[in-house]
Tab-separated table of C-alpha atoms and ligand atoms in Angstrom:
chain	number	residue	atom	x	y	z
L	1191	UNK	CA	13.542	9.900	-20.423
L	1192	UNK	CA	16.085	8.808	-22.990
L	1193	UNK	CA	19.450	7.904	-22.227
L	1194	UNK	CA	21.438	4.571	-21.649
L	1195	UNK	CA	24.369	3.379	-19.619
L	1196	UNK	CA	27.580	3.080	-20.554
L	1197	UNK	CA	29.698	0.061	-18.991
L	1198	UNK	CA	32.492	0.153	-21.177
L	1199	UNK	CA	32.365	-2.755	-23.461
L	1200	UNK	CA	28.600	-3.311	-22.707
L	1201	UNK	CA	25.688	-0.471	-23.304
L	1202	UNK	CA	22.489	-1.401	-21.294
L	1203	UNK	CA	20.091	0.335	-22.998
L	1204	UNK	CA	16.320	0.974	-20.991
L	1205	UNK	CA	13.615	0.708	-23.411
L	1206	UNK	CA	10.394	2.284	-21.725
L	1207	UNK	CA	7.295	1.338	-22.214
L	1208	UNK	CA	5.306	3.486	-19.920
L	1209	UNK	CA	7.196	6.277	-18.238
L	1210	UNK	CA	4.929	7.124	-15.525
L	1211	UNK	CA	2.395	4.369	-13.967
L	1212	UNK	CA	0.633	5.456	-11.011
L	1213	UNK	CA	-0.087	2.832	-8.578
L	1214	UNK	CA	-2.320	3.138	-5.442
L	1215	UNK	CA	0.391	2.210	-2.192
L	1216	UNK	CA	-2.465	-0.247	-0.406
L	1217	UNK	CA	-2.618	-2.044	-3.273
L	1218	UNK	CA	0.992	-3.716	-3.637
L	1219	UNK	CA	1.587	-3.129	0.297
L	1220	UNK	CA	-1.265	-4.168	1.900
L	1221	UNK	CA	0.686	-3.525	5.222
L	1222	UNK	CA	1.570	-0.180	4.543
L	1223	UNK	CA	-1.189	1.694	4.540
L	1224	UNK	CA	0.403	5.387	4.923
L	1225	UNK	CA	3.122	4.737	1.463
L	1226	UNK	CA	6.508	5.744	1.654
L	1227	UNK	CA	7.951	8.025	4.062
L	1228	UNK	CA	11.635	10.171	3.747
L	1229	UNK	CA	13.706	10.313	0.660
L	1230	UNK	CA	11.074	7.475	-1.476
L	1231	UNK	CA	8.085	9.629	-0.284
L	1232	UNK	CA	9.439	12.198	-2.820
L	1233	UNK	CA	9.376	12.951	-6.998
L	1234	UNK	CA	10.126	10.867	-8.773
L	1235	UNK	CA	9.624	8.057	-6.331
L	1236	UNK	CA	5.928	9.267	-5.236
L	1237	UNK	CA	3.208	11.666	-6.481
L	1238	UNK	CA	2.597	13.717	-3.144
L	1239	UNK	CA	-0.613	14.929	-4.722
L	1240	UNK	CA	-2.222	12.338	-5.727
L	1241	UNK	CA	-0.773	9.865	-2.948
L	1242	UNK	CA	0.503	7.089	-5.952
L	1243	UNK	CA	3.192	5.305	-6.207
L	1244	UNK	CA	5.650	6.046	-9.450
L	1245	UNK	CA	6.302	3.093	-11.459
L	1246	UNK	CA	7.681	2.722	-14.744
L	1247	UNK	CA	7.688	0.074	-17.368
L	1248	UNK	CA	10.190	-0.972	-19.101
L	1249	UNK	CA	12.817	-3.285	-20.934
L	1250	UNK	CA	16.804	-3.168	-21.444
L	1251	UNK	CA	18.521	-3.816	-23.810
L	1252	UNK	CA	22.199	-4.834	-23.470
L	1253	UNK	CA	24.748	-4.771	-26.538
L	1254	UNK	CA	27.747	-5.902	-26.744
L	1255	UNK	CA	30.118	-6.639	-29.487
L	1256	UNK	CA	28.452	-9.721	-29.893
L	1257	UNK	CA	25.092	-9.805	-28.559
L	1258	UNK	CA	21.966	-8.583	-28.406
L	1259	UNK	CA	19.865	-9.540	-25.082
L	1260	UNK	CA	16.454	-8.034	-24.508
L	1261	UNK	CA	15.880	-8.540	-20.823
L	1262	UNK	CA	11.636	-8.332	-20.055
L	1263	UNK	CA	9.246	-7.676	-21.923
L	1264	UNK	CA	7.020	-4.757	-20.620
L	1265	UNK	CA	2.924	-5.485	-21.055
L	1266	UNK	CA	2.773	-5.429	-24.643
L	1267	UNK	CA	0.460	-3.728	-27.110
L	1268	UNK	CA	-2.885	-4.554	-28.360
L	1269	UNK	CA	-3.810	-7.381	-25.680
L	1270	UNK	CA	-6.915	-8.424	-23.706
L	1271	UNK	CA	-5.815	-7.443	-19.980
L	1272	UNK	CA	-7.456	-7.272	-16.942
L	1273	UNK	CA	-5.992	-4.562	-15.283
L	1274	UNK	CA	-7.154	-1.581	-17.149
L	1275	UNK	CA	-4.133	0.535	-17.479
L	1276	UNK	CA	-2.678	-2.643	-19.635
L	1277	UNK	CA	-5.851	-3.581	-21.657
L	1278	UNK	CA	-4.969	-3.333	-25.217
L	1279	UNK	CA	-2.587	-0.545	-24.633
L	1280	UNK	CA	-1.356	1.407	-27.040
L	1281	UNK	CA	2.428	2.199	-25.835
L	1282	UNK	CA	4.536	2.629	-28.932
L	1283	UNK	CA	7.406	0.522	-27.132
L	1284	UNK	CA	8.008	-1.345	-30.770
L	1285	UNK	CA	8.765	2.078	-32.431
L	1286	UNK	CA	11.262	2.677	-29.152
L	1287	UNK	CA	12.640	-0.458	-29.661
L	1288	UNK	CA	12.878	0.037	-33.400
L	1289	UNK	CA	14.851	3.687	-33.020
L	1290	UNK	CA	17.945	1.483	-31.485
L	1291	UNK	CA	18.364	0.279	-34.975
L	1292	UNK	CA	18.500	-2.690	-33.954
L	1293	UNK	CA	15.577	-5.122	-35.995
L	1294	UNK	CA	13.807	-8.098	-34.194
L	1295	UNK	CA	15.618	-11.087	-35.817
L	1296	UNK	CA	18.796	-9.441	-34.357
L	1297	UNK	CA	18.226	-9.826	-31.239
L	1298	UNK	CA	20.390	-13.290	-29.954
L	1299	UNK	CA	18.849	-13.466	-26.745
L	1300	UNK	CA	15.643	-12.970	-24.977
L	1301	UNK	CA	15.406	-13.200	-20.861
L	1302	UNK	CA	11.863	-13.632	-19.328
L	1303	UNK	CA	13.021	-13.110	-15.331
L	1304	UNK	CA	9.746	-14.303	-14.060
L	1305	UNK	CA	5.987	-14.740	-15.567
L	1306	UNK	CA	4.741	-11.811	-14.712
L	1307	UNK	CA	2.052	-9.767	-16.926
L	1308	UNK	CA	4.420	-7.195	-16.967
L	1309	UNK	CA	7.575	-9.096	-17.966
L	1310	UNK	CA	6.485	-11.578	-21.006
L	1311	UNK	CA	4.301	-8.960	-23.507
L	1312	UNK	CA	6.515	-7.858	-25.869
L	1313	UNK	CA	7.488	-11.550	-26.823
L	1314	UNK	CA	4.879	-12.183	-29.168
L	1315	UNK	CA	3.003	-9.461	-31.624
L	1316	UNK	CA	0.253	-10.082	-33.106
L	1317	UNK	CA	0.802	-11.428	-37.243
L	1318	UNK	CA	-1.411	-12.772	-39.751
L	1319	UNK	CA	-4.139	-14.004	-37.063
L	1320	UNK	CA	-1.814	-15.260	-34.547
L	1321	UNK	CA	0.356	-14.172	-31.314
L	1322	UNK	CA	3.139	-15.296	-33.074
L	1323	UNK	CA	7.016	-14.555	-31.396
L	1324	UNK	CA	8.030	-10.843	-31.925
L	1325	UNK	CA	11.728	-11.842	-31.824
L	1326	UNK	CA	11.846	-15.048	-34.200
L	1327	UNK	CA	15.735	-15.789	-33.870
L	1328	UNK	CA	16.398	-15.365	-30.363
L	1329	UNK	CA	16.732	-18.024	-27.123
L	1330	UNK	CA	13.716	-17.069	-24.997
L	1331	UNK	CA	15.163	-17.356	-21.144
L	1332	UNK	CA	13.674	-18.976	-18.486
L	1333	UNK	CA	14.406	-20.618	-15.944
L	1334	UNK	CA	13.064	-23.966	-15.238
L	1335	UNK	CA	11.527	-23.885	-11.714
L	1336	UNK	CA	9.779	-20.400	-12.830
L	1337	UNK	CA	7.904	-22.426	-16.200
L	1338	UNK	CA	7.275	-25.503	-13.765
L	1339	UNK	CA	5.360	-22.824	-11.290
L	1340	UNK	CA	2.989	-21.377	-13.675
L	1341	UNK	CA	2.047	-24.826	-15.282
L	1342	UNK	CA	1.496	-25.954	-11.913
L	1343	UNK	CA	-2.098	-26.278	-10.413
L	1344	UNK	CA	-0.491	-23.294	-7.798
L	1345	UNK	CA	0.345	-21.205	-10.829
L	1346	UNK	CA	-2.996	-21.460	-12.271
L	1347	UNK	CA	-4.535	-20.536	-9.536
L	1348	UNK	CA	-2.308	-17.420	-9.231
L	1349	UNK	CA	-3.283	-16.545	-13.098
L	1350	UNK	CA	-7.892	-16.264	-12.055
L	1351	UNK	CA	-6.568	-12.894	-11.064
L	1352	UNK	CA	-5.048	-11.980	-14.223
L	1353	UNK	CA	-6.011	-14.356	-16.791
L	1354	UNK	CA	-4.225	-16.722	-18.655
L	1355	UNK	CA	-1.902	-13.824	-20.657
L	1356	UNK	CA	0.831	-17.306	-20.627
L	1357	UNK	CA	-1.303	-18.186	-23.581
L	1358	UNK	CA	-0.735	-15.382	-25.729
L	1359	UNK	CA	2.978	-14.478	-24.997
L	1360	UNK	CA	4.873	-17.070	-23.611
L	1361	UNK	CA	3.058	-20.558	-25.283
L	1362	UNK	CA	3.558	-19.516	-28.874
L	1363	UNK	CA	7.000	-19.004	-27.671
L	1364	UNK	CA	7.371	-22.437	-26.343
L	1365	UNK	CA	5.271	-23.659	-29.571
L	1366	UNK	CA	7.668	-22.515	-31.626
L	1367	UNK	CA	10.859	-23.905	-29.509
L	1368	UNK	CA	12.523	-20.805	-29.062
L	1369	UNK	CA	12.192	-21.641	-24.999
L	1370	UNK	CA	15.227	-22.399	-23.587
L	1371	UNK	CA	14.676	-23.593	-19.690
L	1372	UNK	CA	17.744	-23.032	-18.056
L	1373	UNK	CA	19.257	-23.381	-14.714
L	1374	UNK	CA	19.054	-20.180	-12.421
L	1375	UNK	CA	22.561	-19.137	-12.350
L	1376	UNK	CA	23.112	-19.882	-16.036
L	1377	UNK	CA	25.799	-17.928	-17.250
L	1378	UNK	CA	24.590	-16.417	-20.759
L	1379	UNK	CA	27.861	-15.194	-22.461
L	1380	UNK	CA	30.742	-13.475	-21.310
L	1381	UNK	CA	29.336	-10.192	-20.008
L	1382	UNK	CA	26.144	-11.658	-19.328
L	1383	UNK	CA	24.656	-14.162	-16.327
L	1384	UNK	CA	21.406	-15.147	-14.474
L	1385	UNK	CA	21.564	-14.686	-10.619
L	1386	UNK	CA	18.883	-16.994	-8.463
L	1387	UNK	CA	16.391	-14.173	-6.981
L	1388	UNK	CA	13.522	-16.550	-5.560
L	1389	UNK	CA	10.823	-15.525	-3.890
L	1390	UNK	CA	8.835	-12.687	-5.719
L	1391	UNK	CA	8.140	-15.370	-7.995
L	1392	UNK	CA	9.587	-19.360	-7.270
L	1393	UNK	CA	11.698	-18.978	-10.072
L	1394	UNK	CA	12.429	-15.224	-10.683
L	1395	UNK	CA	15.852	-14.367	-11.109
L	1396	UNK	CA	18.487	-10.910	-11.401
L	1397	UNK	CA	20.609	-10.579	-14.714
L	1398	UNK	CA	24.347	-9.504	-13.794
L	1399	UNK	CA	25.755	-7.056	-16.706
L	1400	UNK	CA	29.722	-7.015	-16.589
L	1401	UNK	CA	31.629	-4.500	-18.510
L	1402	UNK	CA	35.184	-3.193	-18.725
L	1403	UNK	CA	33.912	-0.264	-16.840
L	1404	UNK	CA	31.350	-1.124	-14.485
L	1405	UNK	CA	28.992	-4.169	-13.493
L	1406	UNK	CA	25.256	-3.387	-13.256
L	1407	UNK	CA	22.692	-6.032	-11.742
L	1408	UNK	CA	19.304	-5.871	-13.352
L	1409	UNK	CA	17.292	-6.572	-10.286
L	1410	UNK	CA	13.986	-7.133	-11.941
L	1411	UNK	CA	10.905	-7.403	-9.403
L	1412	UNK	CA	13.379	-8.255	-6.494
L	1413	UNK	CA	12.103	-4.516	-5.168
L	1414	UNK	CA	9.419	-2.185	-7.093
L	1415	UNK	CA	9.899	0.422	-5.213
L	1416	UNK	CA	12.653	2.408	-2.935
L	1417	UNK	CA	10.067	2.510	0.082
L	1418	UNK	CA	11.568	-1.338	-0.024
L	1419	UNK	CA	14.931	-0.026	0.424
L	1420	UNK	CA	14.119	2.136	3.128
L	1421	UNK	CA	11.926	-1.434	4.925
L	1422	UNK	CA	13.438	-4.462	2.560
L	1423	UNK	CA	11.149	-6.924	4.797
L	1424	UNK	CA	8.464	-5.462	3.100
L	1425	UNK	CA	7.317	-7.463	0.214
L	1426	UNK	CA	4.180	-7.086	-2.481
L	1427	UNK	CA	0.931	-8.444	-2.129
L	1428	UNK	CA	2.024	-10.292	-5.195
L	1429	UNK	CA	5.302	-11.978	-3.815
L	1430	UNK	CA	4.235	-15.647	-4.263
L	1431	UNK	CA	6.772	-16.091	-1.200
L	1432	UNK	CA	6.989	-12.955	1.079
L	1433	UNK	CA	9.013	-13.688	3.945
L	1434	UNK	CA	11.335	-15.440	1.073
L	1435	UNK	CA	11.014	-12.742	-1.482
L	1436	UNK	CA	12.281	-9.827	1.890
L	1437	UNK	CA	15.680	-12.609	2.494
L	1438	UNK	CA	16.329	-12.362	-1.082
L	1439	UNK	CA	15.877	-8.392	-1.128
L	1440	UNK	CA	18.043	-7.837	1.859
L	1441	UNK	CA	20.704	-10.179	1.019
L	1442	UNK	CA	21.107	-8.821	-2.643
L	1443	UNK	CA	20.640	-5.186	-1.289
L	1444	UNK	CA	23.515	-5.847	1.405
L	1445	UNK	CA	25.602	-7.551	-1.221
L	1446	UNK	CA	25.301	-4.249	-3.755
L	1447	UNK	CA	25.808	-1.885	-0.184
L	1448	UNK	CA	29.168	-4.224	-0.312
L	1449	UNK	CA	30.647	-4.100	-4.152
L	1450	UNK	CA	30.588	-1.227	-6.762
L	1451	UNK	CA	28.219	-2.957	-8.691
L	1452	UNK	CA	25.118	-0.521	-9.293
L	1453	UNK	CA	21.905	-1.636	-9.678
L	1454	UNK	CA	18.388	-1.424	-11.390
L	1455	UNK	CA	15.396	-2.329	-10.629
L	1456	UNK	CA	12.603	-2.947	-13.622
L	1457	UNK	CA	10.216	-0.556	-11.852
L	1458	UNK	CA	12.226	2.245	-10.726
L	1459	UNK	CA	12.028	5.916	-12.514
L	1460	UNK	CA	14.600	7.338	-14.604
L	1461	UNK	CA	17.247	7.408	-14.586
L	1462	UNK	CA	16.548	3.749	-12.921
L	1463	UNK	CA	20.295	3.146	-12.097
L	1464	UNK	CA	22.002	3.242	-8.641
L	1465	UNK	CA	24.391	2.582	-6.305
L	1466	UNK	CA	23.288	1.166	-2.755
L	1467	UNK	CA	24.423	2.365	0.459
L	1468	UNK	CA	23.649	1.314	3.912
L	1469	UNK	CA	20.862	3.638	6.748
L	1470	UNK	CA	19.940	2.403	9.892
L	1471	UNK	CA	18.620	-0.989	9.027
L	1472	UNK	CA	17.354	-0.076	5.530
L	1473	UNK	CA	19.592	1.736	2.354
L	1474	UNK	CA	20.332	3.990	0.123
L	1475	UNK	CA	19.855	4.833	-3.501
L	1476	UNK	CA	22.566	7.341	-5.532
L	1477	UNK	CA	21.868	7.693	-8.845
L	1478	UNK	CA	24.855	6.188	-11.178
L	1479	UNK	CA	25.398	9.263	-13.122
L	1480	UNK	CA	28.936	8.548	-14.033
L	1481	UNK	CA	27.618	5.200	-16.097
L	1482	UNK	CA	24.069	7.603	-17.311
L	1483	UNK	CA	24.760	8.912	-21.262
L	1484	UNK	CA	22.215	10.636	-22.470
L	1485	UNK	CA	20.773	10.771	-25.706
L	1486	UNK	CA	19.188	8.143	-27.770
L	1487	UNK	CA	21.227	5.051	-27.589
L	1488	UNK	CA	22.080	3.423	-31.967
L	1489	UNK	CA	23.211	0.224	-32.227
L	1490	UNK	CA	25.990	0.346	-34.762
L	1491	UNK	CA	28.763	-2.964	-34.539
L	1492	UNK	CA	28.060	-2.690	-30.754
L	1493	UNK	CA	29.712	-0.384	-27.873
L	1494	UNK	CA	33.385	0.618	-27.464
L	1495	UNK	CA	34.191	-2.546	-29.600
L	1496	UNK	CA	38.042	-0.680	-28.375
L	1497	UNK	CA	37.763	-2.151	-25.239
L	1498	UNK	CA	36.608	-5.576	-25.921
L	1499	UNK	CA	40.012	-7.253	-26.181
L	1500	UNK	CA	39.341	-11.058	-25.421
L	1501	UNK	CA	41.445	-13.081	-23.125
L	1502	UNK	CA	42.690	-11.660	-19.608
L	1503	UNK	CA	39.566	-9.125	-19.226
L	1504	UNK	CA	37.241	-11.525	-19.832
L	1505	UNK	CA	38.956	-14.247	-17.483
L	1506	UNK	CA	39.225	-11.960	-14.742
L	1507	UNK	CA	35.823	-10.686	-15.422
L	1508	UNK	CA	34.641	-14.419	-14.965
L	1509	UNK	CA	36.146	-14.946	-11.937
L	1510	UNK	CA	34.820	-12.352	-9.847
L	1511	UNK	CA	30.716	-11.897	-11.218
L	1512	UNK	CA	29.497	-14.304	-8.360
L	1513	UNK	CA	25.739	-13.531	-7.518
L	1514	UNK	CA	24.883	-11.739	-4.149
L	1515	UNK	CA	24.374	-14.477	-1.893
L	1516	UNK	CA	27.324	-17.152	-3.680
L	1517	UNK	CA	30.792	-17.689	-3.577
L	1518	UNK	CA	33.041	-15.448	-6.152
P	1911	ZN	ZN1	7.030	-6.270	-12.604
């Protein structure tokens, strides 16, 4: 689906890589062997026919009047995978990225919210005979206890499953010193701030998006699916911390039920975005279709540049973008 989301002085733009990855329920929750149930047992949650899990795969983009942040980087293209739905895939993300306008060296600011396979891809492209950085000019994000994992002897371990794919997207990163290791609640510009998430991953963190409209958190792998909404103590086989990974879901889940701040998840299907509400002991998703524009999304001097006045907007806005879990 095309389309992007409209937050005023902000556009977050998702940038899909594969719409429609079907994923067998056992194998991400080991503990739940009969899959969803209600509201995330249904399209486009959940394939009733073939009993799969819908994920999709994706990357957003989010312009403002001055900036261009890339947050995740999908599988990539052309790269020796083990799973064998991302083994030298042939996506076309690059040509979706491409039809924003926008071209690589413009982009200011890339954030990696945890190692994952899925997350780091598109950060290098292959050049000449090297995996050489797809986005040459831009601060790579990361934060520091997430890099210190996966160079660990713990984080190596963790990567027999995979392979090392660290090698080919993130190192030539780091060769290159485009790696910027930053604290995880780094603010990254006005609009634009890391929120601690750990858990999933030691280091994995949620990117807050403030506009003059509307504030959307980018929960990354915090949930991958809404059967997690529905039972937020359930976490992923591949939650390097489960019990941690479920306090962090809950408390960021209860914290969205509380605010107007909508969220979405990397994983979810379009339209992705939604606003949390409170069930029983679980929650809610309603789609944010009063921030959803559809249509392809053109970067062109950045979004509703009218509304970007500097000073008391962006003061206030500072003030009150706390993380869930942390003091305003
Ligand atoms: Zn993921």
């Amino acid at each position: 689906m095309s389309g992007w989301f409209d937050l005023g002085d902000v556009a977050v733009v998702p940038i899909v890589e594969t719409p429609r990855l079907l994923i067998d329920p056992v194998e991400f929750f080991p503990g739940y062997p009969l899959g969803p149930s209600g509201w995330t047992a249904e399209e486009p949650w959940y394939d009733p026919g073939r009993g799969r899990l819908v994920y999709t795969m994706q990357a957003f983009l989010v312009v403002t009047s001055h900036e261009r942040i890339l947050v995740d980087a999908c599988v990539g293209d052309g790269k020796q995978r083990a799973r064998p739905e991302f083994d030298r895939q042939d996506s076309g993300w690059w040509k979706r990225f491409a039809a924003t306008g926008l071209a690589a060296d413009e982009v200011s600011t890339v954030v990696l919210s945890h190692l994952h396979v899925d997350h780091v891809g598109w950060a290098t492209r292959w050049s000449d005979g090297h995996w050489r950085p797809a986005f040459p000019k831009a601060r790579h994000v990361l934060t520091a206890p997430e890099y210190d994992y996966w160079r660990s002897d713990a984080g190596a371990a963790a990567m027999t499953r995979t392979g090392d794919y660290l090698a080919d997207s993130v190192e030539p990163v780091a060769e290159a010193g485009l790696l910027d290791l930053t604290p995880p609640d780094a603010e990254l510009g006005p609009h634009v701030r890391l929120c601690p998430a750990p858990g999933h991953t030691p280091g994995n963190t949620a990117v807050l998006v403030t506009g003059s409209r509307a504030r959307l958190l980018l929960t990354g792998d915090i949930l991958h699916h809404p059967l997690q909404m529905m039972d937020p103590d359930t976490s992923t086989r591949y939650c390097v911390d489960p019990e941690l990974s479920a306090r962090t879901r809950r408390r960021t889940l209860e914290w969205l039920a509380d605010t107007v701040t909508a969220m979405m998840p990397a994983h979810f299907a379009a339209p992705s975005a939604g606003r949390v509400g409170r069930l029983g002991s679980g929650f809610t998703f309603t789609p944010a279709t009063d921030l959803h524009r559809p249509g392809r999304y053109v970067v062109a001097g950045g979004p509703g540049a009218v509304d970007d006045a500097p000073g008391a907007v962006t003061r206030k806005r500072r003030e009150d973008n706390g993380c869930p879990g942390q003091a305003g």
